[in-house]
C-alpha cells in the first residue's frame, strides 16, 4: 500500500461539503486580494474556486458524482479525504447530463478558457502575463467575466444549494463590483440585454454607483427617477439635476456647484468643500419653501448623510443637501427635539427624526422594561392567607 504523507481527520459528508464550499469562498477572496498586484495568482485562485464550486454542486446531488471514477467510491476513503475528484470538463458534462441542469455555453466556455490560462501559468509560462509589452487586461477581464457567470449560477440556478452561504457570496460580490475591470466586462456581457430593453421603450440612464449606462428607469417623481442597474444590481433614484450656480469666493466666477464629484472651482481651482458650499448657500439661498414661515429656520439637517452641520437648502424648488447631494425630501420641524430636519414626514411626526430617534427608542425601551417589571412584581405577590373559620 502506498504511503500517505497527509493524514486527514474523519468527517461526515455534510462536513466535507461545508469545507469544500468554504475552501472555494476562500479562493475567490484570495483572487480579489491579488488582482491588482499579482494577476497570475488571481487567475489561478479564481479558477480553483470555479472548479471547487462545480464539485460542490455535484457532491450535493450525490457524493460519488464528485469522484473522477464514481464506481470506485468508498465512504471510508471519502471521510478521510482519500479520493481523486473530477476535473472541470467532466464536471461541466455531468451537471447537465446527470443533474439535468443546463449551464449556458458562454459560461462553460469562459470557465474552460480560464482553465487554459491557469494551466499555462501553473505548468509552463503564460506569454500574455510575462511579456511586459502585452497587456494583461484581456486575461484579467476574462477572470472577472468568470465571476459574473459563477455568481449567476450560485445565486440563481443553484440558490437553494448555496443559500447557507448567501451572506458570504454577497460580501464577495460587493468586493468584485468595486473592481473597474469587472464592471466593464460585466457591462459588455449584458450590453445586448440592455439594448433589448431600450428597444422595448425602456429609458436607460447611467448608474450612480457603477457609472455604467445600464440603469433601467422605473417610476418617475418630481425629484427624480427610480432605477434598477443591470450591471451592479443596485436599486436607487437618479436625482433630478440641479443647475443652480454660486459665485466662487476666490475668482467670483459662477459655477454649477451641485455635483458630487466637484471639489474645486472649475475656473480657478479654489477649494469648494462642504463647509464652503454651506457658507455660500447660506448667503444665496436664504429662503425655504411655502411651509416655512417668515423668520423661521431655512437650513435643514440631512437625514440621509447626517452631516454634523445643517446642510440642506431649498434650491430650484427642492430641498437639496450640499453634503451628500441628495434632494427631493420634505423638511419640517421635529416636535420632539425642535430640530429642522429632512426625512419621511409621517415618521417624524409620529415617531422621531434622525436627530432624536436614538433617545426616543431608549425611552420607549425603558417604559417597556418598567412595565414588565411591574407586571412581574404583581404576579409574584403571594395571596393573603385565608382566615380560619
mmCIF file of N, CA, C and O in Angstrom, residues 158-216:
data_model
loop_
_atom_site.group_PDB
_atom_site.id
_atom_site.type_symbol
_atom_site.label_atom_id
_atom_site.label_comp_id
_atom_site.label_asym_id
_atom_site.label_seq_id
_atom_site.Cartn_x
_atom_site.Cartn_y
_atom_site.Cartn_z
ATOM 1 N N UNK A 158 -28.587 27.649 -8.705
ATOM 2 C CA UNK A 158 -28.210 26.850 -7.527
ATOM 3 C C UNK A 158 -28.434 27.583 -6.194
ATOM 4 O O UNK A 158 -27.799 27.269 -5.192
ATOM 5 N N UNK A 159 -29.327 28.537 -6.194
ATOM 6 C CA UNK A 159 -29.524 29.346 -4.984
ATOM 7 C C UNK A 159 -29.950 28.495 -3.776
ATOM 8 O O UNK A 159 -29.541 28.784 -2.647
ATOM 9 N N UNK A 160 -30.763 27.472 -3.993
ATOM 10 C CA UNK A 160 -31.197 26.617 -2.882
ATOM 11 C C UNK A 160 -30.031 25.845 -2.288
ATOM 12 O O UNK A 160 -29.938 25.665 -1.072
ATOM 13 N N UNK A 161 -29.123 25.398 -3.138
ATOM 14 C CA UNK A 161 -27.970 24.602 -2.683
ATOM 15 C C UNK A 161 -27.018 25.449 -1.853
ATOM 16 O O UNK A 161 -26.524 25.012 -0.805
ATOM 17 N N UNK A 162 -26.770 26.679 -2.303
ATOM 18 C CA UNK A 162 -25.759 27.516 -1.648
ATOM 19 C C UNK A 162 -26.367 28.632 -0.798
ATOM 20 O O UNK A 162 -25.661 29.566 -0.403
ATOM 21 N N UNK A 163 -27.661 28.515 -0.486
ATOM 22 C CA UNK A 163 -28.323 29.538 0.319
ATOM 23 C C UNK A 163 -27.651 29.773 1.670
ATOM 24 O O UNK A 163 -27.549 30.918 2.129
ATOM 25 N N UNK A 164 -27.167 28.730 2.373
ATOM 26 C CA UNK A 164 -26.494 28.975 3.664
ATOM 27 C C UNK A 164 -25.266 29.880 3.563
ATOM 28 O O UNK A 164 -24.793 30.392 4.578
ATOM 29 N N UNK A 165 -24.766 30.063 2.337
ATOM 30 C CA UNK A 165 -23.559 30.883 2.155
ATOM 31 C C UNK A 165 -23.884 32.205 1.445
ATOM 32 O O UNK A 165 -22.985 32.878 0.925
ATOM 33 N N UNK A 166 -25.178 32.568 1.438
ATOM 34 C CA UNK A 166 -25.626 33.762 0.715
ATOM 35 C C UNK A 166 -24.929 35.021 1.208
ATOM 36 O O UNK A 166 -24.566 35.897 0.413
ATOM 37 N N UNK A 167 -24.754 35.142 2.525
ATOM 38 C CA UNK A 167 -24.121 36.346 3.082
ATOM 39 C C UNK A 167 -22.679 36.472 2.611
ATOM 40 O O UNK A 167 -22.230 37.563 2.211
ATOM 41 N N UNK A 168 -21.933 35.360 2.627
ATOM 42 C CA UNK A 168 -20.538 35.385 2.177
ATOM 43 C C UNK A 168 -20.446 35.716 0.691
ATOM 44 O O UNK A 168 -19.576 36.471 0.260
ATOM 45 N N UNK A 169 -21.368 35.148 -0.100
ATOM 46 C CA UNK A 169 -21.372 35.422 -1.533
ATOM 47 C C UNK A 169 -21.667 36.893 -1.818
ATOM 48 O O UNK A 169 -21.097 37.489 -2.735
ATOM 49 N N UNK A 170 -22.570 37.478 -1.032
ATOM 50 C CA UNK A 170 -22.909 38.886 -1.218
ATOM 51 C C UNK A 170 -21.708 39.778 -0.914
ATOM 52 O O UNK A 170 -21.437 40.755 -1.629
ATOM 53 N N UNK A 171 -20.965 39.446 0.149
ATOM 54 C CA UNK A 171 -19.775 40.221 0.501
ATOM 55 C C UNK A 171 -18.741 40.147 -0.625
ATOM 56 O O UNK A 171 -18.153 41.160 -1.022
ATOM 57 N N UNK A 172 -18.526 38.933 -1.156
ATOM 58 C CA UNK A 172 -17.566 38.764 -2.241
ATOM 59 C C UNK A 172 -18.021 39.522 -3.487
ATOM 60 O O UNK A 172 -17.204 40.148 -4.172
ATOM 61 N N UNK A 173 -19.326 39.463 -3.784
ATOM 62 C CA UNK A 173 -19.820 40.160 -4.960
ATOM 63 C C UNK A 173 -19.637 41.670 -4.839
ATOM 64 O O UNK A 173 -19.299 42.346 -5.814
ATOM 65 N N UNK A 174 -19.836 42.200 -3.638
ATOM 66 C CA UNK A 174 -19.624 43.637 -3.431
ATOM 67 C C UNK A 174 -18.168 43.997 -3.663
ATOM 68 O O UNK A 174 -17.859 45.052 -4.234
ATOM 69 N N UNK A 175 -17.255 43.136 -3.208
ATOM 70 C CA UNK A 175 -15.831 43.389 -3.436
ATOM 71 C C UNK A 175 -15.517 43.363 -4.930
ATOM 72 O O UNK A 175 -14.760 44.197 -5.435
ATOM 73 N N UNK A 176 -16.107 42.384 -5.621
ATOM 74 C CA UNK A 176 -15.890 42.278 -7.058
ATOM 75 C C UNK A 176 -16.425 43.506 -7.777
ATOM 76 O O UNK A 176 -15.808 44.014 -8.706
ATOM 77 N N UNK A 177 -17.599 43.983 -7.352
ATOM 78 C CA UNK A 177 -18.243 45.089 -8.040
ATOM 79 C C UNK A 177 -17.446 46.380 -7.909
ATOM 80 O O UNK A 177 -17.666 47.326 -8.665
ATOM 81 N N UNK A 178 -16.523 46.413 -6.953
ATOM 82 C CA UNK A 178 -15.690 47.603 -6.808
ATOM 83 C C UNK A 178 -14.505 47.600 -7.775
ATOM 84 O O UNK A 178 -13.738 48.565 -7.823
ATOM 85 N N UNK A 179 -14.343 46.519 -8.503
ATOM 86 C CA UNK A 179 -13.225 46.409 -9.428
ATOM 87 C C UNK A 179 -13.634 46.928 -10.801
ATOM 88 O O UNK A 179 -14.565 46.417 -11.423
ATOM 89 N N UNK A 180 -12.946 47.927 -11.273
ATOM 90 C CA UNK A 180 -13.300 48.545 -12.538
ATOM 91 C C UNK A 180 -13.296 47.591 -13.719
ATOM 92 O O UNK A 180 -14.190 47.632 -14.574
ATOM 93 N N UNK A 181 -12.301 46.705 -13.790
ATOM 94 C CA UNK A 181 -12.227 45.775 -14.908
ATOM 95 C C UNK A 181 -13.445 44.865 -14.947
ATOM 96 O O UNK A 181 -13.978 44.556 -16.019
ATOM 97 N N UNK A 182 -13.871 44.435 -13.775
ATOM 98 C CA UNK A 182 -15.035 43.544 -13.724
ATOM 99 C C UNK A 182 -16.296 44.282 -14.160
ATOM 100 O O UNK A 182 -17.121 43.745 -14.903
ATOM 101 N N UNK A 183 -16.439 45.505 -13.710
ATOM 102 C CA UNK A 183 -17.614 46.297 -14.074
ATOM 103 C C UNK A 183 -17.703 46.438 -15.595
ATOM 104 O O UNK A 183 -18.761 46.242 -16.196
ATOM 105 N N UNK A 184 -16.587 46.781 -16.220
ATOM 106 C CA UNK A 184 -16.576 46.961 -17.673
ATOM 107 C C UNK A 184 -16.892 45.658 -18.395
ATOM 108 O O UNK A 184 -17.642 45.638 -19.380
ATOM 109 N N UNK A 185 -16.328 44.557 -17.905
ATOM 110 C CA UNK A 185 -16.570 43.262 -18.537
ATOM 111 C C UNK A 185 -18.026 42.853 -18.384
ATOM 112 O O UNK A 185 -18.662 42.370 -19.332
ATOM 113 N N UNK A 186 -18.566 43.044 -17.195
ATOM 114 C CA UNK A 186 -19.965 42.692 -16.952
ATOM 115 C C UNK A 186 -20.883 43.542 -17.852
ATOM 116 O O UNK A 186 -21.879 43.042 -18.372
ATOM 117 N N UNK A 187 -20.543 44.807 -18.034
ATOM 118 C CA UNK A 187 -21.342 45.669 -18.903
ATOM 119 C C UNK A 187 -21.329 45.146 -20.336
ATOM 120 O O UNK A 187 -22.376 45.101 -21.002
ATOM 121 N N UNK A 188 -20.156 44.744 -20.833
ATOM 122 C CA UNK A 188 -20.067 44.226 -22.203
ATOM 123 C C UNK A 188 -20.885 42.947 -22.368
ATOM 124 O O UNK A 188 -21.516 42.728 -23.401
ATOM 125 N N UNK A 189 -20.882 42.102 -21.334
ATOM 126 C CA UNK A 189 -21.661 40.861 -21.390
ATOM 127 C C UNK A 189 -23.152 41.160 -21.456
ATOM 128 O O UNK A 189 -23.912 40.533 -22.200
ATOM 129 N N UNK A 190 -23.585 42.146 -20.681
ATOM 130 C CA UNK A 190 -25.013 42.454 -20.571
ATOM 131 C C UNK A 190 -25.497 43.465 -21.604
ATOM 132 O O UNK A 190 -26.697 43.737 -21.682
ATOM 133 N N UNK A 191 -24.585 44.008 -22.382
ATOM 134 C CA UNK A 191 -24.940 45.059 -23.330
ATOM 135 C C UNK A 191 -26.073 44.656 -24.277
ATOM 136 O O UNK A 191 -27.002 45.446 -24.508
ATOM 137 N N UNK A 192 -26.057 43.432 -24.837
ATOM 138 C CA UNK A 192 -27.181 43.037 -25.707
ATOM 139 C C UNK A 192 -28.521 43.065 -24.989
ATOM 140 O O UNK A 192 -29.537 43.470 -25.564
ATOM 141 N N UNK A 193 -28.544 42.639 -23.728
ATOM 142 C CA UNK A 193 -29.788 42.654 -22.956
ATOM 143 C C UNK A 193 -30.242 44.088 -22.662
ATOM 144 O O UNK A 193 -31.435 44.387 -22.661
ATOM 145 N N UNK A 194 -29.279 44.970 -22.414
ATOM 146 C CA UNK A 194 -29.605 46.377 -22.162
ATOM 147 C C UNK A 194 -30.210 46.998 -23.423
ATOM 148 O O UNK A 194 -31.189 47.746 -23.357
ATOM 149 N N UNK A 195 -29.625 46.667 -24.581
ATOM 150 C CA UNK A 195 -30.136 47.193 -25.850
ATOM 151 C C UNK A 195 -31.544 46.694 -26.136
ATOM 152 O O UNK A 195 -32.375 47.418 -26.699
ATOM 153 N N UNK A 196 -31.836 45.450 -25.737
ATOM 154 C CA UNK A 196 -33.187 44.899 -25.909
ATOM 155 C C UNK A 196 -34.186 45.708 -25.086
ATOM 156 O O UNK A 196 -35.284 46.033 -25.540
ATOM 157 N N UNK A 197 -33.792 46.068 -23.856
ATOM 158 C CA UNK A 197 -34.662 46.876 -23.004
ATOM 159 C C UNK A 197 -34.917 48.251 -23.612
ATOM 160 O O UNK A 197 -36.029 48.785 -23.539
ATOM 161 N N UNK A 198 -33.870 48.816 -24.239
ATOM 162 C CA UNK A 198 -34.033 50.109 -24.909
ATOM 163 C C UNK A 198 -35.015 50.008 -26.065
ATOM 164 O O UNK A 198 -35.861 50.890 -26.261
ATOM 165 N N UNK A 199 -34.922 48.923 -26.843
ATOM 166 C CA UNK A 199 -35.819 48.722 -27.978
ATOM 167 C C UNK A 199 -37.264 48.534 -27.523
ATOM 168 O O UNK A 199 -38.199 48.821 -28.269
ATOM 169 N N UNK A 200 -37.433 48.040 -26.299
ATOM 170 C CA UNK A 200 -38.776 47.869 -25.747
ATOM 171 C C UNK A 200 -39.355 49.186 -25.234
ATOM 172 O O UNK A 200 -40.487 49.227 -24.756
ATOM 173 N N UNK A 201 -38.566 50.243 -25.315
ATOM 174 C CA UNK A 201 -39.041 51.551 -24.891
ATOM 175 C C UNK A 201 -38.615 51.951 -23.496
ATOM 176 O O UNK A 201 -39.027 53.008 -22.994
ATOM 177 N N UNK A 202 -37.789 51.134 -22.847
ATOM 178 C CA UNK A 202 -37.310 51.465 -21.506
ATOM 179 C C UNK A 202 -36.257 52.563 -21.585
ATOM 180 O O UNK A 202 -35.407 52.563 -22.483
ATOM 181 N N UNK A 203 -36.309 53.477 -20.651
ATOM 182 C CA UNK A 203 -35.301 54.532 -20.586
ATOM 183 C C UNK A 203 -34.089 54.035 -19.807
ATOM 184 O O UNK A 203 -34.229 53.492 -18.703
ATOM 185 N N UNK A 204 -32.904 54.206 -20.365
ATOM 186 C CA UNK A 204 -31.662 53.780 -19.723
ATOM 187 C C UNK A 204 -30.857 55.014 -19.326
ATOM 188 O O UNK A 204 -30.649 55.917 -20.147
ATOM 189 N N UNK A 205 -30.410 55.042 -18.066
ATOM 190 C CA UNK A 205 -29.605 56.162 -17.585
ATOM 191 C C UNK A 205 -28.334 55.626 -16.933
ATOM 192 O O UNK A 205 -28.275 54.454 -16.563
ATOM 193 N N UNK A 206 -27.301 56.444 -16.785
ATOM 194 C CA UNK A 206 -26.082 55.990 -16.090
ATOM 195 C C UNK A 206 -26.375 55.688 -14.625
ATOM 196 O O UNK A 206 -27.097 56.428 -13.959
ATOM 197 N N UNK A 207 -25.821 54.594 -14.134
ATOM 198 C CA UNK A 207 -25.996 54.217 -12.731
ATOM 199 C C UNK A 207 -25.129 55.105 -11.843
ATOM 200 O O UNK A 207 -23.966 55.366 -12.160
ATOM 201 N N UNK A 208 -25.669 55.536 -10.738
ATOM 202 C CA UNK A 208 -24.920 56.386 -9.824
ATOM 203 C C UNK A 208 -23.882 55.642 -9.012
ATOM 204 O O UNK A 208 -23.096 56.262 -8.285
ATOM 205 N N UNK A 209 -23.837 54.311 -9.130
ATOM 206 C CA UNK A 209 -22.894 53.507 -8.336
ATOM 207 C C UNK A 209 -21.755 52.958 -9.203
ATOM 208 O O UNK A 209 -20.593 53.187 -8.909
ATOM 209 N N UNK A 210 -22.110 52.210 -10.273
ATOM 210 C CA UNK A 210 -21.057 51.652 -11.126
ATOM 211 C C UNK A 210 -20.756 52.551 -12.325
ATOM 212 O O UNK A 210 -19.790 52.319 -13.047
ATOM 213 N N UNK A 211 -21.605 53.587 -12.542
ATOM 214 C CA UNK A 211 -21.417 54.601 -13.589
ATOM 215 C C UNK A 211 -21.560 54.042 -15.012
ATOM 216 O O UNK A 211 -21.191 54.718 -15.975
ATOM 217 N N UNK A 212 -22.107 52.833 -15.151
ATOM 218 C CA UNK A 212 -22.355 52.275 -16.474
ATOM 219 C C UNK A 212 -23.746 52.701 -16.976
ATOM 220 O O UNK A 212 -24.683 52.804 -16.166
ATOM 221 N N UNK A 213 -23.903 52.938 -18.286
ATOM 222 C CA UNK A 213 -25.233 53.279 -18.823
ATOM 223 C C UNK A 213 -26.102 52.036 -18.893
ATOM 224 O O UNK A 213 -26.400 51.522 -19.971
ATOM 225 N N UNK A 214 -26.517 51.561 -17.720
ATOM 226 C CA UNK A 214 -27.224 50.280 -17.641
ATOM 227 C C UNK A 214 -28.379 50.293 -16.656
ATOM 228 O O UNK A 214 -28.908 49.240 -16.311
ATOM 229 N N UNK A 215 -28.774 51.486 -16.204
ATOM 230 C CA UNK A 215 -29.840 51.586 -15.210
ATOM 231 C C UNK A 215 -31.194 51.751 -15.900
ATOM 232 O O UNK A 215 -31.403 52.716 -16.635
ATOM 233 N N UNK A 216 -32.095 50.802 -15.656
ATOM 234 C CA UNK A 216 -33.426 50.842 -16.269
ATOM 235 C C UNK A 216 -34.355 51.665 -15.387
ATOM 236 O O UNK A 216 -34.564 51.349 -14.218
#
